Tab-separated table of C-alpha atoms and ligand atoms in Angstrom:
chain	number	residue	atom	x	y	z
A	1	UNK	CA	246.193	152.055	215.855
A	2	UNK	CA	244.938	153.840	212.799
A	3	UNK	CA	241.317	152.695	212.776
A	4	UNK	CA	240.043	156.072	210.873
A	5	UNK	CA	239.358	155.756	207.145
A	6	UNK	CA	241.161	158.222	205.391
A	7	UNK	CA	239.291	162.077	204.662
A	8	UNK	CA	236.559	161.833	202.183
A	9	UNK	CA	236.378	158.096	202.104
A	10	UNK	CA	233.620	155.589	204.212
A	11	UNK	CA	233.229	152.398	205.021
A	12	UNK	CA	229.905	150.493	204.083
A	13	UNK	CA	229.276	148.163	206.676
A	14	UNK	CA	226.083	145.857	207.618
A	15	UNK	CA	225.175	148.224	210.367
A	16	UNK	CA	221.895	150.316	211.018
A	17	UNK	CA	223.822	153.278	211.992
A	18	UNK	CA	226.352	153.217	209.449
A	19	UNK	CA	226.693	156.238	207.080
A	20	UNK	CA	226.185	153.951	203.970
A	21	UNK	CA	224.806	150.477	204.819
A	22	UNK	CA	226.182	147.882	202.307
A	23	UNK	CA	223.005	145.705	201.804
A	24	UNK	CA	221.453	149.413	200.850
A	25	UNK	CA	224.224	149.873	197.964
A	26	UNK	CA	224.026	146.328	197.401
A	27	UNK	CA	220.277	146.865	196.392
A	28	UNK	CA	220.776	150.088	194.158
A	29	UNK	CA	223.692	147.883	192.275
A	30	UNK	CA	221.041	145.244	191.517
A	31	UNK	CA	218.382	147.594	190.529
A	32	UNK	CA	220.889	149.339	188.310
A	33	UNK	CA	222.274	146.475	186.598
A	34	UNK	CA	218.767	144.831	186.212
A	35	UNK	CA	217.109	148.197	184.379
A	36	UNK	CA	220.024	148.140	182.342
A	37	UNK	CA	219.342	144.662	181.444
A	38	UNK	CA	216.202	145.640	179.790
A	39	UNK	CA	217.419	148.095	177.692
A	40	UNK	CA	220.815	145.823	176.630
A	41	UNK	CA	223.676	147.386	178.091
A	42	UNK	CA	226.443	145.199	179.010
A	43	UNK	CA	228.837	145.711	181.060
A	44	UNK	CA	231.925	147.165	181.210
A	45	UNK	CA	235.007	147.152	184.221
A	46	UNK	CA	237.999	148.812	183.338
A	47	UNK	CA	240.852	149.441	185.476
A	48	UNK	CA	241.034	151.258	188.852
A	49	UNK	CA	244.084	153.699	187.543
A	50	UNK	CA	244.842	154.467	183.788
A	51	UNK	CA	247.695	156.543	182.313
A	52	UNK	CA	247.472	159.862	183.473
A	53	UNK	CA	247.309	160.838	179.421
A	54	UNK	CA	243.873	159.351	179.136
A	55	UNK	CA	242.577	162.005	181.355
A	56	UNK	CA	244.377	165.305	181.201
A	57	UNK	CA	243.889	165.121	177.382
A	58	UNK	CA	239.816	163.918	177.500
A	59	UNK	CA	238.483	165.994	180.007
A	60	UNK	CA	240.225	169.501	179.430
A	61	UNK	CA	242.821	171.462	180.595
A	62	UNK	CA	240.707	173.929	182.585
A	63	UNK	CA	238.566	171.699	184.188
A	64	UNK	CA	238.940	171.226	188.173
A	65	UNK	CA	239.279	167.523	187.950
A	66	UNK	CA	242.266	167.763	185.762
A	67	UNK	CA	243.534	171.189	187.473
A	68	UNK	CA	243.138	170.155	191.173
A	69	UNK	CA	241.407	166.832	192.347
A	70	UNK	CA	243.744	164.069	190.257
A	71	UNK	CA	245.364	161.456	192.310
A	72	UNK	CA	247.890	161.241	190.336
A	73	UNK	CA	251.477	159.418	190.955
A	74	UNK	CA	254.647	157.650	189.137
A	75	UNK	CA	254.615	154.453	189.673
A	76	UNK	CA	258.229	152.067	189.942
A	77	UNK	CA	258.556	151.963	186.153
A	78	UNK	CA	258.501	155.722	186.470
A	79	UNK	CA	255.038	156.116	184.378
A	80	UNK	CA	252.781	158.894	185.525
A	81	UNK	CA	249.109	156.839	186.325
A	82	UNK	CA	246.276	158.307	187.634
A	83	UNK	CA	243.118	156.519	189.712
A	84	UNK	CA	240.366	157.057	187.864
A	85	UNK	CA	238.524	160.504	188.580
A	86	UNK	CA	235.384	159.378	185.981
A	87	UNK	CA	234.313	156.479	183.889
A	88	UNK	CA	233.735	157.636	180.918
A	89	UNK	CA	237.694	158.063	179.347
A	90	UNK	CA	238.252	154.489	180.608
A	91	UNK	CA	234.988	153.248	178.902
A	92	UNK	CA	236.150	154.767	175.911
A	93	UNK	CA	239.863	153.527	175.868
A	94	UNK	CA	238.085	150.338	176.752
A	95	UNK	CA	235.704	150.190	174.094
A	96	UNK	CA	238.333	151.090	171.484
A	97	UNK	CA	240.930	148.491	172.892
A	98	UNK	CA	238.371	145.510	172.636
A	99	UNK	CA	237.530	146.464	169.416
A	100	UNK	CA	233.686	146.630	170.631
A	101	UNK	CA	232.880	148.673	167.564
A	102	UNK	CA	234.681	147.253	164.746
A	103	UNK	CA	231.396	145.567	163.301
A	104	UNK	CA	229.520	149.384	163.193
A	105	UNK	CA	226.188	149.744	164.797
A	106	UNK	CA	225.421	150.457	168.271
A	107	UNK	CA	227.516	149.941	171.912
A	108	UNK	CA	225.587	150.170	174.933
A	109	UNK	CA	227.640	149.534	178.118
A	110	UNK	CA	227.127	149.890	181.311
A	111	UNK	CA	229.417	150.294	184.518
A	112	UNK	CA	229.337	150.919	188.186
A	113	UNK	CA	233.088	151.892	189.857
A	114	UNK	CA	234.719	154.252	192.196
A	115	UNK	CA	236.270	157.656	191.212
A	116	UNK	CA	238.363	159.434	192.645
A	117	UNK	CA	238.608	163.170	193.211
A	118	UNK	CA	240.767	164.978	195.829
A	119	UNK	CA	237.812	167.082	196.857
A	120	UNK	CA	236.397	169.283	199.941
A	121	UNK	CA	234.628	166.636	201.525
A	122	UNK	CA	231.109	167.484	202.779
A	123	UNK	CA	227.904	165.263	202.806
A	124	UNK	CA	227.623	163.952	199.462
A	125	UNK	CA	230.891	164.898	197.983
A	126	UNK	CA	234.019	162.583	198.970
A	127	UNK	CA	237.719	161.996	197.488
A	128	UNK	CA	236.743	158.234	196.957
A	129	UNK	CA	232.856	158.130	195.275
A	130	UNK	CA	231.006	155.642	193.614
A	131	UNK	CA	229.413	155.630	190.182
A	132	UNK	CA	227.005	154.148	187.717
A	133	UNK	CA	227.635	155.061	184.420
A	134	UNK	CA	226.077	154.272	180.755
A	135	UNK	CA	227.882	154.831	177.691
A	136	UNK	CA	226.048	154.540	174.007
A	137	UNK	CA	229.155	154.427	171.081
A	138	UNK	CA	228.189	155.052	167.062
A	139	UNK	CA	224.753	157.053	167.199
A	140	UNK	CA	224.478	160.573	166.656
A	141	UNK	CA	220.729	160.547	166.717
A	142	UNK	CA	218.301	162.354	169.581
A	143	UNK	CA	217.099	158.681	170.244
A	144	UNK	CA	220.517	157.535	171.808
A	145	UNK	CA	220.538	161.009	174.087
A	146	UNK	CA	216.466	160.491	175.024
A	147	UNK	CA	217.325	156.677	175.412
A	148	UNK	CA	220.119	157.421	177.733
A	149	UNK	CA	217.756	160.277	179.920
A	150	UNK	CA	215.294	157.699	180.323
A	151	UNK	CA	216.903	155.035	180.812
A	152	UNK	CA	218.777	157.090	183.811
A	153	UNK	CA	214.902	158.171	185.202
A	154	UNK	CA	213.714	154.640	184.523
A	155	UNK	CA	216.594	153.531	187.568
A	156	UNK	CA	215.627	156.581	189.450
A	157	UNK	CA	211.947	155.123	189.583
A	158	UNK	CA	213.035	151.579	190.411
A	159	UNK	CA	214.568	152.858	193.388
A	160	UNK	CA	211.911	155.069	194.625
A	161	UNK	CA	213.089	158.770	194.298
A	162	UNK	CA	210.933	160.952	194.100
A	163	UNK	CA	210.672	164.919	193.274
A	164	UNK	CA	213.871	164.525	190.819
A	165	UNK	CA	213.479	167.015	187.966
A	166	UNK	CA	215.871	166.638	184.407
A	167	UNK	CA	217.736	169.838	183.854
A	168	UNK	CA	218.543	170.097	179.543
A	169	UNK	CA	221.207	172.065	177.782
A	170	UNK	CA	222.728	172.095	174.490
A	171	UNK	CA	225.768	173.734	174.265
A	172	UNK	CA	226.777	173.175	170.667
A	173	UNK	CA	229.669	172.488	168.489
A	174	UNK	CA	232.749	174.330	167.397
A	175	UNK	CA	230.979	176.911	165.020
A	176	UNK	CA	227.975	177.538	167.269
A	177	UNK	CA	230.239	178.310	170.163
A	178	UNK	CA	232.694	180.060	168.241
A	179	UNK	CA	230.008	182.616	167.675
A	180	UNK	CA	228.608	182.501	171.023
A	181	UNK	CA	232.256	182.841	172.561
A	182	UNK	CA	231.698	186.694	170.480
A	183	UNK	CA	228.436	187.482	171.766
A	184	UNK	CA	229.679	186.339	175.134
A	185	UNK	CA	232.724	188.724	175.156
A	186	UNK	CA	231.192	191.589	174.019
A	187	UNK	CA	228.633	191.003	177.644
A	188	UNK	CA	231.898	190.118	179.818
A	189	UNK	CA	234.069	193.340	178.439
A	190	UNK	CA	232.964	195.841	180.960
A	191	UNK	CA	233.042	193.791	183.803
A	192	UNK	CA	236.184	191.663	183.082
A	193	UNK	CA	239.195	193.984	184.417
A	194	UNK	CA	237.601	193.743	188.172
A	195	UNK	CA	237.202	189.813	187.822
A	196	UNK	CA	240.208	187.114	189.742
A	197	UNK	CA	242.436	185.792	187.782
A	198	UNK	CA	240.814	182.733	187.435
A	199	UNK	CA	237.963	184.429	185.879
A	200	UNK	CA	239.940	186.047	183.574
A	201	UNK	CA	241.450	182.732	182.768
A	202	UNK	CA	238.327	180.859	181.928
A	203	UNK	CA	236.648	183.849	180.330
A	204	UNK	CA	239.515	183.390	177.898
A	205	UNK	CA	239.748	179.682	177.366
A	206	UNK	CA	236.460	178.060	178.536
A	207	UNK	CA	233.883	181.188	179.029
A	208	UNK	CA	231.198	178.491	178.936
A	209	UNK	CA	232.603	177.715	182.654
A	210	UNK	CA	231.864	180.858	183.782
A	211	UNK	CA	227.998	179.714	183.720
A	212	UNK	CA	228.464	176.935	186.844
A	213	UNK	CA	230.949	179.126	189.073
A	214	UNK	CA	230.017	179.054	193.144
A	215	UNK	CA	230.584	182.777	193.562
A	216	UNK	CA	226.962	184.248	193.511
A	217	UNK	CA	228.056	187.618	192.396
A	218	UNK	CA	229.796	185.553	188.848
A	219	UNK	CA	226.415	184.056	188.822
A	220	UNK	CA	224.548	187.196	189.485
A	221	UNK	CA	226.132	188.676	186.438
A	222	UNK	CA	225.849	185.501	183.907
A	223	UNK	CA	222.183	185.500	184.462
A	224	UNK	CA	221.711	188.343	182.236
A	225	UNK	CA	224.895	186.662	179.781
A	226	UNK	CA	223.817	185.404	176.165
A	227	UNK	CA	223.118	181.867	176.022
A	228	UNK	CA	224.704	179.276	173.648
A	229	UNK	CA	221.464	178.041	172.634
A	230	UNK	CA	220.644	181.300	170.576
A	231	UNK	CA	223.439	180.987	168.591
A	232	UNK	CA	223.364	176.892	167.690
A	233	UNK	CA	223.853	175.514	164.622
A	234	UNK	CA	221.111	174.336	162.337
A	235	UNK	CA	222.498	170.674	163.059
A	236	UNK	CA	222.672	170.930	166.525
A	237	UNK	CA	219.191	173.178	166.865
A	238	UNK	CA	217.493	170.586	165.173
A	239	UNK	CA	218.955	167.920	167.265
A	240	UNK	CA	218.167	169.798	170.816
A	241	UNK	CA	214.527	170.089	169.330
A	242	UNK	CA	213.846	166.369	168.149
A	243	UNK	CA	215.401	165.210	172.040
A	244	UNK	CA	213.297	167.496	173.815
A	245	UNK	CA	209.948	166.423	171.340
A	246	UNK	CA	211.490	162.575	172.353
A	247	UNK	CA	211.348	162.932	175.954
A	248	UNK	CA	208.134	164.692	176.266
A	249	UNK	CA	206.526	161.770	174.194
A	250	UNK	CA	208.263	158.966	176.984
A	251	UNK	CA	207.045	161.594	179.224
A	252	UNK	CA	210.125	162.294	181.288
A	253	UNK	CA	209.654	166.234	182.507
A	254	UNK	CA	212.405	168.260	181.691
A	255	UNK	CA	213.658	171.969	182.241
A	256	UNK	CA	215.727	174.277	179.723
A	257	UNK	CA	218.814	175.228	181.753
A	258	UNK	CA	221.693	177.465	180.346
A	259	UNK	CA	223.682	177.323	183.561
A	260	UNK	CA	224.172	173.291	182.583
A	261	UNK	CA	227.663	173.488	181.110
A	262	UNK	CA	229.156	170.385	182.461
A	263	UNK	CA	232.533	170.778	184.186
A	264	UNK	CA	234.448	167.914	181.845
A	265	UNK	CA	235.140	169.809	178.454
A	266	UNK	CA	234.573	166.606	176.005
A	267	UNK	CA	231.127	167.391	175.941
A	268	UNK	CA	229.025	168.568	172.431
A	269	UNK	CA	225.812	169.399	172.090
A	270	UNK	CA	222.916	167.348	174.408
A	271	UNK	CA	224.011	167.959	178.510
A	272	UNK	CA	221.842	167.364	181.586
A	273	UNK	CA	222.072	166.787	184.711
A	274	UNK	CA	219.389	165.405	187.161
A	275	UNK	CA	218.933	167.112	190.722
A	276	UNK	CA	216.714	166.373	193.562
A	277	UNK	CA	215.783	169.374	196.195
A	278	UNK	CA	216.801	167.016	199.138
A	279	UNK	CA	220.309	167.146	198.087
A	280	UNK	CA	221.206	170.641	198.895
A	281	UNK	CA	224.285	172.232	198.083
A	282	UNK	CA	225.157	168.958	195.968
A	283	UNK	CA	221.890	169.228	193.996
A	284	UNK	CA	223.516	166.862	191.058
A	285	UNK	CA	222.270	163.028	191.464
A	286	UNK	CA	223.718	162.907	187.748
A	287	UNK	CA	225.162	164.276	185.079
A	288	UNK	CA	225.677	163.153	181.381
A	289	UNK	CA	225.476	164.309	177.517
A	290	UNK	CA	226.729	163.938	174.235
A	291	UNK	CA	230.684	163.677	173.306
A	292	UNK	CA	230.664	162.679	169.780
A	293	UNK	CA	234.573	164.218	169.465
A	294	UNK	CA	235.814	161.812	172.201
A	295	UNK	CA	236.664	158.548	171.177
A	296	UNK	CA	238.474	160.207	168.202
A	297	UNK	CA	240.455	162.200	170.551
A	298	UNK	CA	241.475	158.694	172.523
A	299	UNK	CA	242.916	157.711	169.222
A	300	UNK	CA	239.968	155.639	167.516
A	301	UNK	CA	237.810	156.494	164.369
A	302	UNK	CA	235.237	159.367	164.416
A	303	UNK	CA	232.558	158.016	166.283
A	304	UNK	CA	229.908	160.091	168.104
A	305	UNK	CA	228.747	158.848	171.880
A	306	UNK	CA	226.355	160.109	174.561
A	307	UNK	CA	226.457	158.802	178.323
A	308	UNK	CA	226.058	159.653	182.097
A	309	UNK	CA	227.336	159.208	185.124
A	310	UNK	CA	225.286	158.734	188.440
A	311	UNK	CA	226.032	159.464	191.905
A	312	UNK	CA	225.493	156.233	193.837
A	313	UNK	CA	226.043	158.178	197.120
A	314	UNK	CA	223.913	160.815	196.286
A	315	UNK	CA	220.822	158.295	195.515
A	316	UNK	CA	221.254	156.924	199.033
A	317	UNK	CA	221.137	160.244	200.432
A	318	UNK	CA	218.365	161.329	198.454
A	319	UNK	CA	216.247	157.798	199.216
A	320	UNK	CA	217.341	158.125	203.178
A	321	UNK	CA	216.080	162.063	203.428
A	322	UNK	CA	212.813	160.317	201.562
A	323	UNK	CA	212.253	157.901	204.530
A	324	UNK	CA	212.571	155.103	202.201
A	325	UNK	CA	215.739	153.917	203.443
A	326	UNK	CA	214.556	148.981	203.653
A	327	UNK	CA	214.802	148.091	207.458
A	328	UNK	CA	217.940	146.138	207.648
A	329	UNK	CA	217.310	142.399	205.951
A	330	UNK	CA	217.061	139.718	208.483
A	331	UNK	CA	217.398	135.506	208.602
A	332	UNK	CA	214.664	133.880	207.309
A	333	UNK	CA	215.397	130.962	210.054
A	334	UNK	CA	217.545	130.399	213.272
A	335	UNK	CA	218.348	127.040	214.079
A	336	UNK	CA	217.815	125.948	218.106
A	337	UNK	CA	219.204	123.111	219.622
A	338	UNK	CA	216.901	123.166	223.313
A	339	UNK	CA	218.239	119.892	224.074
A	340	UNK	CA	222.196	118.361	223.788
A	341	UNK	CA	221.370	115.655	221.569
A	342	UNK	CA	220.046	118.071	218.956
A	343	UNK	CA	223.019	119.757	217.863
A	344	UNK	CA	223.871	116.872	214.697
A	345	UNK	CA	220.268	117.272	213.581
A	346	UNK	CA	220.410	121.656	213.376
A	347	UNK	CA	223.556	121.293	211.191
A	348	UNK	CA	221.911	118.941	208.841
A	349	UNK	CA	218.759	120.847	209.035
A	350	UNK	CA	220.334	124.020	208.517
A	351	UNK	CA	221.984	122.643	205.196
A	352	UNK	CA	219.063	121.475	203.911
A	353	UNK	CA	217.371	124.933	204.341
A	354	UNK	CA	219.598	126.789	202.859
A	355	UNK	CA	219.860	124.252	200.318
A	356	UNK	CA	216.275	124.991	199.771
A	357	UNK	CA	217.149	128.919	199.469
A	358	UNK	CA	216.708	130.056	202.631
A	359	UNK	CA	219.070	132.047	204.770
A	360	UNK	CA	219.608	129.910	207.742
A	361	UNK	CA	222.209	129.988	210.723
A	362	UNK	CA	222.553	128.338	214.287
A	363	UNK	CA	224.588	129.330	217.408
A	364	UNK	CA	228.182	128.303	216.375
A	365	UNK	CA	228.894	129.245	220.348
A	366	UNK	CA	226.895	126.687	221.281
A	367	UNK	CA	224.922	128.200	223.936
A	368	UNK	CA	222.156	127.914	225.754
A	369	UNK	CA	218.715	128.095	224.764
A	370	UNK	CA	218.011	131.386	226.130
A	371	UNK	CA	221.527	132.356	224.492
A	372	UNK	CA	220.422	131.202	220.924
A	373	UNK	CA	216.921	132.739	220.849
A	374	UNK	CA	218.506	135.749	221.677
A	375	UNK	CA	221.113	135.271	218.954
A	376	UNK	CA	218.338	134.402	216.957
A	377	UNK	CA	216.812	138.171	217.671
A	378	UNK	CA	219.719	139.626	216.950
A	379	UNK	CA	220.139	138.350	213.159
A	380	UNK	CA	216.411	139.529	212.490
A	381	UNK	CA	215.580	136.081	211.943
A	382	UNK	CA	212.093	135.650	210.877
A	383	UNK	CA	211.471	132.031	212.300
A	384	UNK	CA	213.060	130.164	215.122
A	385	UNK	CA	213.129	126.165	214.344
A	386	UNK	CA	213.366	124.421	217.308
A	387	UNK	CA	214.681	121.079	217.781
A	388	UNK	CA	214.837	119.311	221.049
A	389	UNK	CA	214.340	115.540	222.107
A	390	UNK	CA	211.026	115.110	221.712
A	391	UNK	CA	210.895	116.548	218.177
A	392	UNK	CA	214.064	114.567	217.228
A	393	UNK	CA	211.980	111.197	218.409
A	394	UNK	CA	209.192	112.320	216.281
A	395	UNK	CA	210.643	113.947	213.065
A	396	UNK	CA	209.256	117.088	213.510
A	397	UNK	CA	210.109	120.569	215.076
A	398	UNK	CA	208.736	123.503	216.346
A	399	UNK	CA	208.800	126.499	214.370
A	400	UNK	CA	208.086	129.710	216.053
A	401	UNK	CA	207.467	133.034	214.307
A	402	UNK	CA	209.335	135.370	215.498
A	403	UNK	CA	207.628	138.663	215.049
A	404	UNK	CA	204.254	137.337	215.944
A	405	UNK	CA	205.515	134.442	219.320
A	406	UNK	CA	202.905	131.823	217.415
A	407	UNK	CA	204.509	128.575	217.628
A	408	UNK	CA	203.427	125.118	216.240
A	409	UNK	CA	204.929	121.897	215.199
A	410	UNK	CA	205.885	120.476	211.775
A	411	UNK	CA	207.233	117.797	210.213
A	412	UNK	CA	210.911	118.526	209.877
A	413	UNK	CA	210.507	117.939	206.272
A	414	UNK	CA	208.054	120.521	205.668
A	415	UNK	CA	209.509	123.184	207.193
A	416	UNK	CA	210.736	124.787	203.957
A	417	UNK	CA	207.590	124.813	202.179
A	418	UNK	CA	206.115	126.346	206.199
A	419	UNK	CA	208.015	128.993	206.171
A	420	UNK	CA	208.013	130.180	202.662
A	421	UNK	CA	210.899	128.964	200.259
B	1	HAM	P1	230.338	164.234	186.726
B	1	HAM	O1	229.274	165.278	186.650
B	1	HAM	O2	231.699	164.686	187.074
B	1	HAM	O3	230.338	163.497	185.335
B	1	HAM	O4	229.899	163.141	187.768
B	1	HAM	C1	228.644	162.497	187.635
B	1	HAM	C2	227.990	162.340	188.993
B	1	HAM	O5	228.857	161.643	189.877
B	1	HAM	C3	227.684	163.650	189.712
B	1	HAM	O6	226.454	164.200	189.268
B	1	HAM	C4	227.596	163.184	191.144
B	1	HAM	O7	226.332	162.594	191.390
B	1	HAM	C5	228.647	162.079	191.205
B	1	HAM	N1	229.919	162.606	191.751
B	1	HAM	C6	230.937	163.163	191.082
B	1	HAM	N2	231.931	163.500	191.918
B	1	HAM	C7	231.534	163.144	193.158
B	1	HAM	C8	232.110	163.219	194.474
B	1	HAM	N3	233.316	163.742	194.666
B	1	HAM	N4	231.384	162.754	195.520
B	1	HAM	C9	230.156	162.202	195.337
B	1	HAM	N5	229.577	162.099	194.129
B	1	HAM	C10	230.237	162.570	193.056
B	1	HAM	C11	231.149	162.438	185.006
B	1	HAM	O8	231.878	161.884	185.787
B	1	HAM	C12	230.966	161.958	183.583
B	1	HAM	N6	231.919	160.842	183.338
B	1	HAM	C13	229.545	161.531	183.341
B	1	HAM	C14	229.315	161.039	181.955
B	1	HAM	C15	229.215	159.746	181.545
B	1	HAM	N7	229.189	161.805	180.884
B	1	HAM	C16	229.014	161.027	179.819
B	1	HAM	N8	229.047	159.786	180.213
């Protein structure tokens, strides 16, 4: 029997002890998608795999998602597809194939889906992960970046994190980091020849890389590199400036972080990231910014975007460390049959409850009293209705709270409104 999920993967289950508890992701889905109602994004689903094309061309030929973590395979009509390792290429192909921009303006959409990433797994990274994502198409201004930012905090308060700090980069466009590339490889010359080969390989085709490598010594070194914001263009100076004078006026905190490079390479200009100290190693609860080259380089007209992408694992990990994890949700009423005769009336009682919008159920086992109040324990009901032959003769039943033992009778037709629909 192969009962084991595969490596890096988890099941979410309706269990307290479970690593991920469905009703918890269930909640963060409905907080996401209703904050993202109030700010208009609709949403998006695009398919689970996509031509393997979409990806190796959008998010860069030295980045480790391409390099190393695709799952990736040729499917019977011998095509090369790919399951998708982020949302945002798929958003784009999407948004281009549904013609969502062909009356100009603004696209806000909004997605949640899993990605895939043949990864180390450890607590907080896994080969199959979960995502929100946001994607704003046609605005180059700082608004759509600042909108985007707090829009991403805004969800991040709904939930209840706390202690989450916004980490801000800009990293430019072609000219501005065609003269930092200089600057940079004038600092890297001396201490080059003694580097891997993969440094030497990324110092030559993506030095901005070189800024988020996990070798302290590499890090060690870069902290003393130039920075790509001292060499941005007036364009791009000006647009860092009016985002960071944006968020401080919708007063979401932010810090100026050079290391922030991104590891997808479609990003210009704007990139963040949001981290929480209760992640550890995997500090990153997000990470987002400005592509205004991509959708052009999907095939579609020049037209600038700015998005993120949120770890849905890592804000349950974050929320659990907290404390803050609901207690499990329970039945708001068990249905008890103490006599034989009372079985008809629970199933007819039990329709019209949940008719009423309550969450109702009754021993389908048919067991004893004892048997059913113990049942009725076990689902974390919050009532038990009670219906035996004395209530039957008099149309009511007893209702019993649960939590507290109190117990009274009630009509049987007021026991919606007693116990709180
Ligand atoms: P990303 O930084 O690769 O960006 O992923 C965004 C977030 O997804 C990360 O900060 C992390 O919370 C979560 N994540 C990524 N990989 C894993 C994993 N293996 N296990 C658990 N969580 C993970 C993107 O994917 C971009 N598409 C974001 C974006 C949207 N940029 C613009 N729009």
């Amino acid at each position: 029997m192969i009962t084991q999920a595969p490596r890096g993967t988890y099941d979410a289950t309706p269990n307290e002890n479970a690593t991920f508890r469905s009703d918890v992701l269930h909640r963060l889905e409905d907080h996401f998608f209703a904050v993202m109602a109030r700010y208009g994004y609709g949403e998006v689903r695009t398919p689970m795999f996509e031509h393997t094309e979409l990806f190796s061309r959008t998010s860069g030929d030295t980045s480790e998602v391409v390099n190393k973590q695709m799952y990736s395979f040729t499917d019977k009509g011998d095509r090369s597809v790919t399951l998708k390792p982020e949302g945002t290429a798929p958003a784009v192909r999407a948004y281009l194939d549904a013609k969502l921009g062909a009356q100009g303006g603004v696209t806000r959409l909004c997605y949640q889906t899993a990605i895939f990433r043949y990864e180390r797994p450890q607590k907080g990274r896994y080969r199959q992960a979960h995502q929100f994502g946001l994607e704003l198409f046609g605005s180059s201004q700082p608004d759509a970046d600042a909108e985007i930012i707090e829009a991403t905090i805004e969800f991040y308060r709904a939930i209840g994190l706390r202690d989450t700090v916004v980490l801000l980069n800009c990293i430019g466009r072609a000219e501005s980091r065609a003269r930092f590339r200089e600057a940079l490889a004038a600092y890297l010359a001396p201490w080059l020849p003694d580097q891997s080969e993969e440094i030497k390989m990324l110092a030559d085709r993506n030095p901005l890389r070189l800024f988020d490598q996990k070798d302290p010594k590499v890090n060690e070194f870069m902290a003393g590199a130039p920075v790509v914001t001292d060499h941005l263009e007036d364009a791009s100076r000006a647009h860092f400036d009016t985002l960071q004078a944006l968020l401080t006026e919708a007063g979401v905190g932010y810090e100026l972080r050079p290391e922030i490079v991104r590891g997808l390479d479609y990003y210009t200009d704007t990139v963040f990231e949001v981290h929480s100290t209760l992640l550890g190693a995997q500090g990153a609860l997000c990470g987002g910014g400005r592509y205004d080259n991509l959708v052009k380089e999907v095939g579609g007209p020049a037209t600038p975007g700015v998005g993120v992408g949120m770890g849905v694992e890592r804000a349950y990990i974050v929320l659990e460390a907290q404390g803050d994890l609901p207690p499990m949700p329970g039945l708001n009423v068990f249905v008890v049959a103490a006599t034989e005769d009372a079985w008809p009336t629970v199933r007819t009682l039990c329709r019209a409850l949940r008719a009423s919008g309550l969450s109702v159920q009754y021993d389908v086992e048919g067991k004893n009293l004892k048997g059913q109040m113990k049942q009725a324990d076990r689902m974390r009901a919050q009532w038990a209705v009670i219906l035996g032959t004395d209530e039957l003769a008099a149309g009511q039943a007893t209702i019993k709270n649960l939590a507290t033992g109190e117990q009274r009778q009630v009509p049987q037709s007021e026991i919606a409104a007693t116990v709180g629909a």
